[in-house]
Amino acid sequence: MGNYLDDVSRRNGIRAEREKEKKLDDFRKKLTNGPDMTIDNSVVIFTSLSASDGLRQHYEKRKMKAGDCAPDWIKSLAEKMAGFTSAPVLAGLGALAVAVYIDIISFSPPEESMKNALRSVFADEKASEVWDQIDECLKRCVMHLCDINKLKGDIERIEYLLSAALTKLKNSMVRDGHMSSSALKAWVNGAAFHIQMLIHLVRLGGIRTCNPVETLLSTYQSDLEKLLTEHKKMVWAKCKYKDIYIYLEIRLRFLVDEDSVRHDVEENIPVEKYFEVYYDRRYGRQKVEIQLYFRDVSQNLQKLVDQRGSFNVQ
């Protein structure tokens, strides 16, 4: 008899757990993605090992859209490139800078401008200093495309200022409690850009070894984990749990999320479980994507440094 009752109890327990899992899965399906915190697509594409392909495709797209107006700006671009077809300066950060320059001289619509899209990443008030240095770096990369010594000097100067701005932004989130999804996105993108600046310096001979890049990567990966932890705390603090009795008979339990959307919760499921599902659904994929970006840069560091960009204006 005892074994029978134990078996019934076990089956009931399994059934109850499955029901809880179903409730949480139903809850997950109702949720939408959280605010985007990932690295901007332009940074990912134009600083990757396939940067030259990305630049070529970007150029062809702008040329096709320009139609009859294309010859004028293509001539200007050809003069700026000064006969370059393959060179380290056209890889990584150089490819990104040339892509932004193509947008400018081809009079791309504001909504299609790569620079405008990148600028919007740093729309958070506390990220303005970070954008100022990135904007300046992109400008200098085009200005001194044919003068490697001046370019190295500019990158070294701006890299120092960007590093300080990123430290200030990080401290405002971790130490001063000014964490937000937009601020974290700005830091993530700024850190990715900063790493690419150092890679470009090694590529151009401004730094002799990859050691400084490896150190910076390790530092930023550690900082990222701290910032992601603080971000999760911030989101949890914005969510509110309500447990209300009406006329001593009706009990209402619900979670109000960071967007002030109300979600009913089951009495037999801890609210913490709901939050874990909520955060994972909204930000889990983004978290992994960001971590993978820095890991991939670290694993491909030598290949990125040795990279020669190629681009032919036709």
Coordinates of C-alpha atoms in Angstrom, one line a residue, residues 33-39 279-293:
N33 CA 12.6 41.4 -26.8
G34 CA 14.1 44.0 -24.5
P35 CA 15.8 47.2 -25.7
D36 CA 18.7 46.3 -28.0
M37 CA 22.1 46.3 -26.2
T38 CA 24.1 44.5 -28.9
I39 CA 27.0 45.8 -30.9
Y279 CA 15.0 38.6 -18.0
D280 CA 16.2 35.6 -20.0
R281 CA 13.5 36.1 -22.7
R282 CA 14.2 39.8 -22.9
Y283 CA 18.0 39.9 -22.7
G284 CA 19.4 36.4 -22.6
R285 CA 20.1 36.2 -26.4
Q286 CA 21.6 39.6 -26.4
K287 CA 23.9 38.8 -23.5
V288 CA 25.3 35.7 -25.2
E289 CA 25.7 37.6 -28.5
I290 CA 27.8 40.3 -26.8
Q291 CA 29.9 37.8 -24.9
L292 CA 30.5 35.9 -28.2
Y293 CA 31.7 39.0 -30.0

